[in-house]
PDB file of C-alpha atoms in Angstrom:
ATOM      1  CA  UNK G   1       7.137 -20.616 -15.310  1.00 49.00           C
ATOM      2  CA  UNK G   2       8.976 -17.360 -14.404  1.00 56.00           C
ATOM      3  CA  UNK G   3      11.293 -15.777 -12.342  1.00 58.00           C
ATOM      4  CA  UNK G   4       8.622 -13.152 -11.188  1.00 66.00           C
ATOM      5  CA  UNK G   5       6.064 -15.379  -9.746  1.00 61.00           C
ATOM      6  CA  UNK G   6       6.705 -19.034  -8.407  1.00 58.00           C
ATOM      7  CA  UNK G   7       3.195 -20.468  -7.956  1.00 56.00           C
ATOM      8  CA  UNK G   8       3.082 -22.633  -4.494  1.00 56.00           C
ATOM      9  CA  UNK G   9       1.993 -26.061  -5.950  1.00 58.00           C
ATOM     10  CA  UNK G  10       1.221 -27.810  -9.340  1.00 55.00           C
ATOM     11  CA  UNK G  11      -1.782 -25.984 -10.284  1.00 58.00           C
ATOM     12  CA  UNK G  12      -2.615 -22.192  -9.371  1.00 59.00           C
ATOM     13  CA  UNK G  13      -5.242 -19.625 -10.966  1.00 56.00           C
ATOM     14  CA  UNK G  14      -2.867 -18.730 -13.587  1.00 58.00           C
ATOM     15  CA  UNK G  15      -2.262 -22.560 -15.071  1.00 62.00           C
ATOM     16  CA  UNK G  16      -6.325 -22.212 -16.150  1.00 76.00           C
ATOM     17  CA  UNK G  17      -6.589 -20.144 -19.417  1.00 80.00           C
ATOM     18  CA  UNK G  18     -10.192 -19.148 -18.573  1.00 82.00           C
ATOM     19  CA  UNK G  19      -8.351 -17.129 -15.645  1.00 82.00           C
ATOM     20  CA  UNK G  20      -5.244 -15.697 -17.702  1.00 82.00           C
ATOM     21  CA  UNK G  21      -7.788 -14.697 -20.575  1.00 86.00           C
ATOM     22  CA  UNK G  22     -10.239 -12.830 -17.565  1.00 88.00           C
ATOM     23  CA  UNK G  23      -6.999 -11.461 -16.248  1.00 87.00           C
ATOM     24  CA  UNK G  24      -5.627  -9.992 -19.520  1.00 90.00           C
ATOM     25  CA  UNK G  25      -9.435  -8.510 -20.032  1.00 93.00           C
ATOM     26  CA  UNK G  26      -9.882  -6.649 -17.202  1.00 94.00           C
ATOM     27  CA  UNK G  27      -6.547  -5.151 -17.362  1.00 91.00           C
ATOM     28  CA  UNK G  28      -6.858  -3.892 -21.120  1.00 93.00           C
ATOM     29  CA  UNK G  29     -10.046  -2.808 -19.643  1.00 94.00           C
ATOM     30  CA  UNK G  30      -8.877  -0.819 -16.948  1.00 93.00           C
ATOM     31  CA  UNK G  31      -5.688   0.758 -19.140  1.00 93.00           C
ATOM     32  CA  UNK G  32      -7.861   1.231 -21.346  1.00 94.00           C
ATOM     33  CA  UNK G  33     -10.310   3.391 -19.446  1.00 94.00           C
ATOM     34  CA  UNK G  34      -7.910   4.948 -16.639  1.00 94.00           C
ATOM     35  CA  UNK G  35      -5.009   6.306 -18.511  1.00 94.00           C
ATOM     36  CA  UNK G  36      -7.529   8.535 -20.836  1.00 94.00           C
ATOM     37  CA  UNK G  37      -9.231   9.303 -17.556  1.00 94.00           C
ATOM     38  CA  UNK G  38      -5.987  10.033 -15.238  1.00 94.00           C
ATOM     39  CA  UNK G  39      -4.453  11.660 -18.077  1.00 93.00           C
ATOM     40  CA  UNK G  40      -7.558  14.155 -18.250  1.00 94.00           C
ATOM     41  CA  UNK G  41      -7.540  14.940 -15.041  1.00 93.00           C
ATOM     42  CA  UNK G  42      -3.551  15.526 -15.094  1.00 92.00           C
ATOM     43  CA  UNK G  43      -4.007  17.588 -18.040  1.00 92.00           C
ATOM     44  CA  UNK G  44      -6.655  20.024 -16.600  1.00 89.00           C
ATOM     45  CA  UNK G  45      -5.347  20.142 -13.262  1.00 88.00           C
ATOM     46  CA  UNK G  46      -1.570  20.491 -14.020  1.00 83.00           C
ATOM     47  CA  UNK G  47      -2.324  23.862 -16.312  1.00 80.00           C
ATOM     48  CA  UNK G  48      -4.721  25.579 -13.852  1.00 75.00           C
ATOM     49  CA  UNK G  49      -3.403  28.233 -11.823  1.00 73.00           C
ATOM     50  CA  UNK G  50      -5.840  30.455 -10.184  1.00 70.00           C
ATOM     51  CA  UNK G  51      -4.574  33.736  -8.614  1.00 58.00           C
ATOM     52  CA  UNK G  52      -4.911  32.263  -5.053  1.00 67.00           C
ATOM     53  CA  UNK G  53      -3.371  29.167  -5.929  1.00 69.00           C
ATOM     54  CA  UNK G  54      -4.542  26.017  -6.591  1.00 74.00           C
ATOM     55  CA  UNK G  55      -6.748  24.618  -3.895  1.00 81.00           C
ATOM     56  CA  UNK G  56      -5.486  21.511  -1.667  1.00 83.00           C
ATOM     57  CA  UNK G  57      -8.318  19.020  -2.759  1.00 85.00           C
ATOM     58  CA  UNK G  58      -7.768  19.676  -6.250  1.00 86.00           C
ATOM     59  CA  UNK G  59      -3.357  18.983  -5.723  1.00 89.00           C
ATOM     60  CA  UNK G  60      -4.411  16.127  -3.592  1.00 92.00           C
ATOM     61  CA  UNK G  61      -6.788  14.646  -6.791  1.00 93.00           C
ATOM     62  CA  UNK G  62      -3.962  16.000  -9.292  1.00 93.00           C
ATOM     63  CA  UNK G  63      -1.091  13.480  -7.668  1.00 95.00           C
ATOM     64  CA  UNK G  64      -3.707  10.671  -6.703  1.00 96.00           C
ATOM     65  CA  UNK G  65      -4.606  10.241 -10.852  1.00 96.00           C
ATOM     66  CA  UNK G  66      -0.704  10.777 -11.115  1.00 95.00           C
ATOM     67  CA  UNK G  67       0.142   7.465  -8.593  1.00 96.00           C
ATOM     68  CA  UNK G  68      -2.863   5.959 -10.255  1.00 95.00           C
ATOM     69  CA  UNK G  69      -1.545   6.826 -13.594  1.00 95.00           C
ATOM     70  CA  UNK G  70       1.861   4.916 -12.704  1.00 94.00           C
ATOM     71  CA  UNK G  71       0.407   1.807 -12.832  1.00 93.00           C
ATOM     72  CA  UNK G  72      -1.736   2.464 -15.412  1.00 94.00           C
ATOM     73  CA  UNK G  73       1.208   2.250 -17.271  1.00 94.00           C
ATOM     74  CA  UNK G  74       2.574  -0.628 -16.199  1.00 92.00           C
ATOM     75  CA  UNK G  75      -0.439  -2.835 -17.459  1.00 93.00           C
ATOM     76  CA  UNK G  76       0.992  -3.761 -20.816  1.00 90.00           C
ATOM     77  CA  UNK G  77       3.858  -5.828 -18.927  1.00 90.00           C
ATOM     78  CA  UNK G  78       1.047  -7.882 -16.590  1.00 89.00           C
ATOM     79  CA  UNK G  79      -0.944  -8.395 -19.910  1.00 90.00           C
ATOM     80  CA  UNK G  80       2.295  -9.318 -21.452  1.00 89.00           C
ATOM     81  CA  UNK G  81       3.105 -12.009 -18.083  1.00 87.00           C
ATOM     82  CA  UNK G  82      -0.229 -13.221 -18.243  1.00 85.00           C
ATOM     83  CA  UNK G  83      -0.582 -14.022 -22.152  1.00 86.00           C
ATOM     84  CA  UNK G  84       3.157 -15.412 -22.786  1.00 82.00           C
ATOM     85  CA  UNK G  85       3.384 -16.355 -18.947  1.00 77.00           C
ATOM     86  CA  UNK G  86       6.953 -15.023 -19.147  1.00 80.00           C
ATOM     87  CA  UNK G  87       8.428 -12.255 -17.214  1.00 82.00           C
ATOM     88  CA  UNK G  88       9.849  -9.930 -19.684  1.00 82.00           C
ATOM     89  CA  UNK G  89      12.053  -8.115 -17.551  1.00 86.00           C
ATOM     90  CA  UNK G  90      13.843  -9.986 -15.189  1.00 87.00           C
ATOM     91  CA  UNK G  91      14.343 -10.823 -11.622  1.00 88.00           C
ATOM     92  CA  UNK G  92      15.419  -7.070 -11.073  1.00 90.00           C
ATOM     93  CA  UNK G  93      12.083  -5.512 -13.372  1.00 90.00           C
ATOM     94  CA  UNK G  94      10.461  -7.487 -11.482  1.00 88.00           C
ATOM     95  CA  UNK G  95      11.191  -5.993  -8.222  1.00 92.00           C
ATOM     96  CA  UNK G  96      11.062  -2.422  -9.890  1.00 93.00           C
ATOM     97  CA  UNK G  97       7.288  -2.914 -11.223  1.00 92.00           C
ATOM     98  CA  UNK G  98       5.798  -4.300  -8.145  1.00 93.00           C
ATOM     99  CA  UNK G  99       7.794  -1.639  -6.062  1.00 96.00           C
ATOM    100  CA  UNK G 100       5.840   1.320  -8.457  1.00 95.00           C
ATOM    101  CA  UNK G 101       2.749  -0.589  -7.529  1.00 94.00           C
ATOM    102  CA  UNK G 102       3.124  -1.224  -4.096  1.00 96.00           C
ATOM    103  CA  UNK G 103       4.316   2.899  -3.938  1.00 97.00           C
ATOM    104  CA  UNK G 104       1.214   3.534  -6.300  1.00 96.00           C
ATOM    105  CA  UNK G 105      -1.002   1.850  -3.350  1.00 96.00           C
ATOM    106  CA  UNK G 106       0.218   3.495  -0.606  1.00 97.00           C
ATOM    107  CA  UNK G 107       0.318   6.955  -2.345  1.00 97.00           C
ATOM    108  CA  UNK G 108      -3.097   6.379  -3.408  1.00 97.00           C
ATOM    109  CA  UNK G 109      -4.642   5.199   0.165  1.00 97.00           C
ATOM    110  CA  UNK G 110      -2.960   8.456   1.734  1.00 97.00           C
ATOM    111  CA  UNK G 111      -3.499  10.953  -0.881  1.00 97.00           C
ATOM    112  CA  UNK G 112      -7.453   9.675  -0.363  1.00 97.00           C
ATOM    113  CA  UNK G 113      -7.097   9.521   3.276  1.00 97.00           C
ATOM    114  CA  UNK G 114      -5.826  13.229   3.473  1.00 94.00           C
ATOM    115  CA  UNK G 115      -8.160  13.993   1.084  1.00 94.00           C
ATOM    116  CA  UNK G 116     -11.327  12.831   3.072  1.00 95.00           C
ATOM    117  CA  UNK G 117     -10.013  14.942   6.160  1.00 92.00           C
ATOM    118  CA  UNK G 118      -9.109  17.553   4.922  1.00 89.00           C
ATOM    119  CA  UNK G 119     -12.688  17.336   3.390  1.00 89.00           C
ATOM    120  CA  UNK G 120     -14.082  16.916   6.511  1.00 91.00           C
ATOM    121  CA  UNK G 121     -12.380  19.340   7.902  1.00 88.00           C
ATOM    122  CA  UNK G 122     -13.703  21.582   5.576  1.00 85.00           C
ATOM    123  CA  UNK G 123     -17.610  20.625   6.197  1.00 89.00           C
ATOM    124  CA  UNK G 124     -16.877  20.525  10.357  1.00 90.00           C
ATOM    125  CA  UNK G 125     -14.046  23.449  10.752  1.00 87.00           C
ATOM    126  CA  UNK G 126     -14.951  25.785   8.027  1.00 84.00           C
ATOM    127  CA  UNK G 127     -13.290  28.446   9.947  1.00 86.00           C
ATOM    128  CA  UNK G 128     -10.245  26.454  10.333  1.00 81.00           C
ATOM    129  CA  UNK G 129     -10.420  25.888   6.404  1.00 72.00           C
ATOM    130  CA  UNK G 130      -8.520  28.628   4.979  1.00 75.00           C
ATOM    131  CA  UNK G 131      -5.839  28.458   7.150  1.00 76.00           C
ATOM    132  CA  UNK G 132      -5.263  24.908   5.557  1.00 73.00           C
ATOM    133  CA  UNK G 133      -4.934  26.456   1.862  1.00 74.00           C
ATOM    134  CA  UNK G 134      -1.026  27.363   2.203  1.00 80.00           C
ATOM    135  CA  UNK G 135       0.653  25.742  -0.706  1.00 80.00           C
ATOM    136  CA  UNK G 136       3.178  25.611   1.880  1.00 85.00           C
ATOM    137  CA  UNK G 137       1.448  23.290   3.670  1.00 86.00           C
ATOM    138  CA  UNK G 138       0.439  21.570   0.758  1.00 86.00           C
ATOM    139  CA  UNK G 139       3.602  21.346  -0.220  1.00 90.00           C
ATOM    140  CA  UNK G 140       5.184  19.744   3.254  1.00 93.00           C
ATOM    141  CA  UNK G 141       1.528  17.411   3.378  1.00 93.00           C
ATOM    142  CA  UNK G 142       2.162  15.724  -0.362  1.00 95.00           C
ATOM    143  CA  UNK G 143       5.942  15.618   0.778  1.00 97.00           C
ATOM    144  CA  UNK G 144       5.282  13.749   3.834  1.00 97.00           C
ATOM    145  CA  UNK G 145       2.724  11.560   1.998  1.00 97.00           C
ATOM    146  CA  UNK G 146       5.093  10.821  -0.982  1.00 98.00           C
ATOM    147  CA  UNK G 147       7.799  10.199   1.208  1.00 98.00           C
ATOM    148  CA  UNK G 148       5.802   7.711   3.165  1.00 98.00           C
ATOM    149  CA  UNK G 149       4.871   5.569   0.092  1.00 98.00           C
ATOM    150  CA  UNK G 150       8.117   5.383  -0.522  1.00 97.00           C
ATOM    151  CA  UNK G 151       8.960   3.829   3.004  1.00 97.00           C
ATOM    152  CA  UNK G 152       6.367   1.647   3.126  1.00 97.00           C
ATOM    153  CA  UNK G 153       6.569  -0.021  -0.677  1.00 96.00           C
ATOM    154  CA  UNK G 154       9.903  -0.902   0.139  1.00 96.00           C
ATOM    155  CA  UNK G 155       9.248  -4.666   1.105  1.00 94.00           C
ATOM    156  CA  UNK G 156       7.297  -5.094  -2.052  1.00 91.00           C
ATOM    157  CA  UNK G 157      10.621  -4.888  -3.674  1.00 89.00           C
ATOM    158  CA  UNK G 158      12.941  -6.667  -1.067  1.00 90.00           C
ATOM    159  CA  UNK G 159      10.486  -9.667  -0.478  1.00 88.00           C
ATOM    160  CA  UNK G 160       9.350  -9.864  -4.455  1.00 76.00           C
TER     161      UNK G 160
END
């Protein structure tokens, strides 16, 4: 089979065509969609710079499409794995590409999980609001929340 993925028994999900073929669809289907999307949203947020600076919901979207984005672009080796049921990079690209997605993930649950409080924050502390709009802060928050990904999507690559 591959190096990549060992299946447990004889027969898993991916032996049935029917399930390779659905596979390989819904990926094309979501590169196909997402990266235009992500890459709209990087490309309007990246160039705006108001003259107070850019707010902290619209840097928290502008890196979520970004970590979404990163495995956007990593859909053409899954459809590639999943047509040719091959592996085309290795034991070692292997471990890189599910250690992007696994960072992806966790960048993507905490960008949206600082993202709703801050939000809520917002709606329940509206006093307490501007005080949060230091790009400093942003800064050290999407530091912190980078960082963390990082941590935690090591095991996808030791244990792949």
């Amino acid at each position: 089979m591959s190096v990549c993925y060992r299946p447990p028994g004889n027969e898993t999900l991916l032996s049935w065509k029917t399930s390779r073929a659905t596979g390989t669809a819904f990926l094309l289907l979501a590169a196909l969609l997402g990266l235009p999307g992500n890459g709209f949203v990087v490309w309007s947020l990246a160039g705006w710079r108001p003259a107070r600076g850019r707010p902290l919901a619209a840097t928290l979207v502008l890196h979520l499409a970004l970590a979404d984005g990163a495995v956007l672009l990593l859909t053409p080796l899954f459809v590639a794995f999943l047509t040719g049921q091959a592996w085309p990079l290795g034991q070692a690209g292997c471990k890189a590409v599910y250690y992007v997605c696994a960072l992806s993930m966790y960048a993507s649950v905490l960008l949206t999980g600082l993202l709703s409080l801050q939000r809520c924050l917002a709606v329940t502390r509206p006093f307490l609001a501007p005080r949060l709009r230091s790009p400093a802060l942003a800064r050290r928050l999407l530091l912190a929340v980078w960082l963390a990904a990082l941590l935690l999507a090591v095991p996808a690559a030791v244990y792949r």
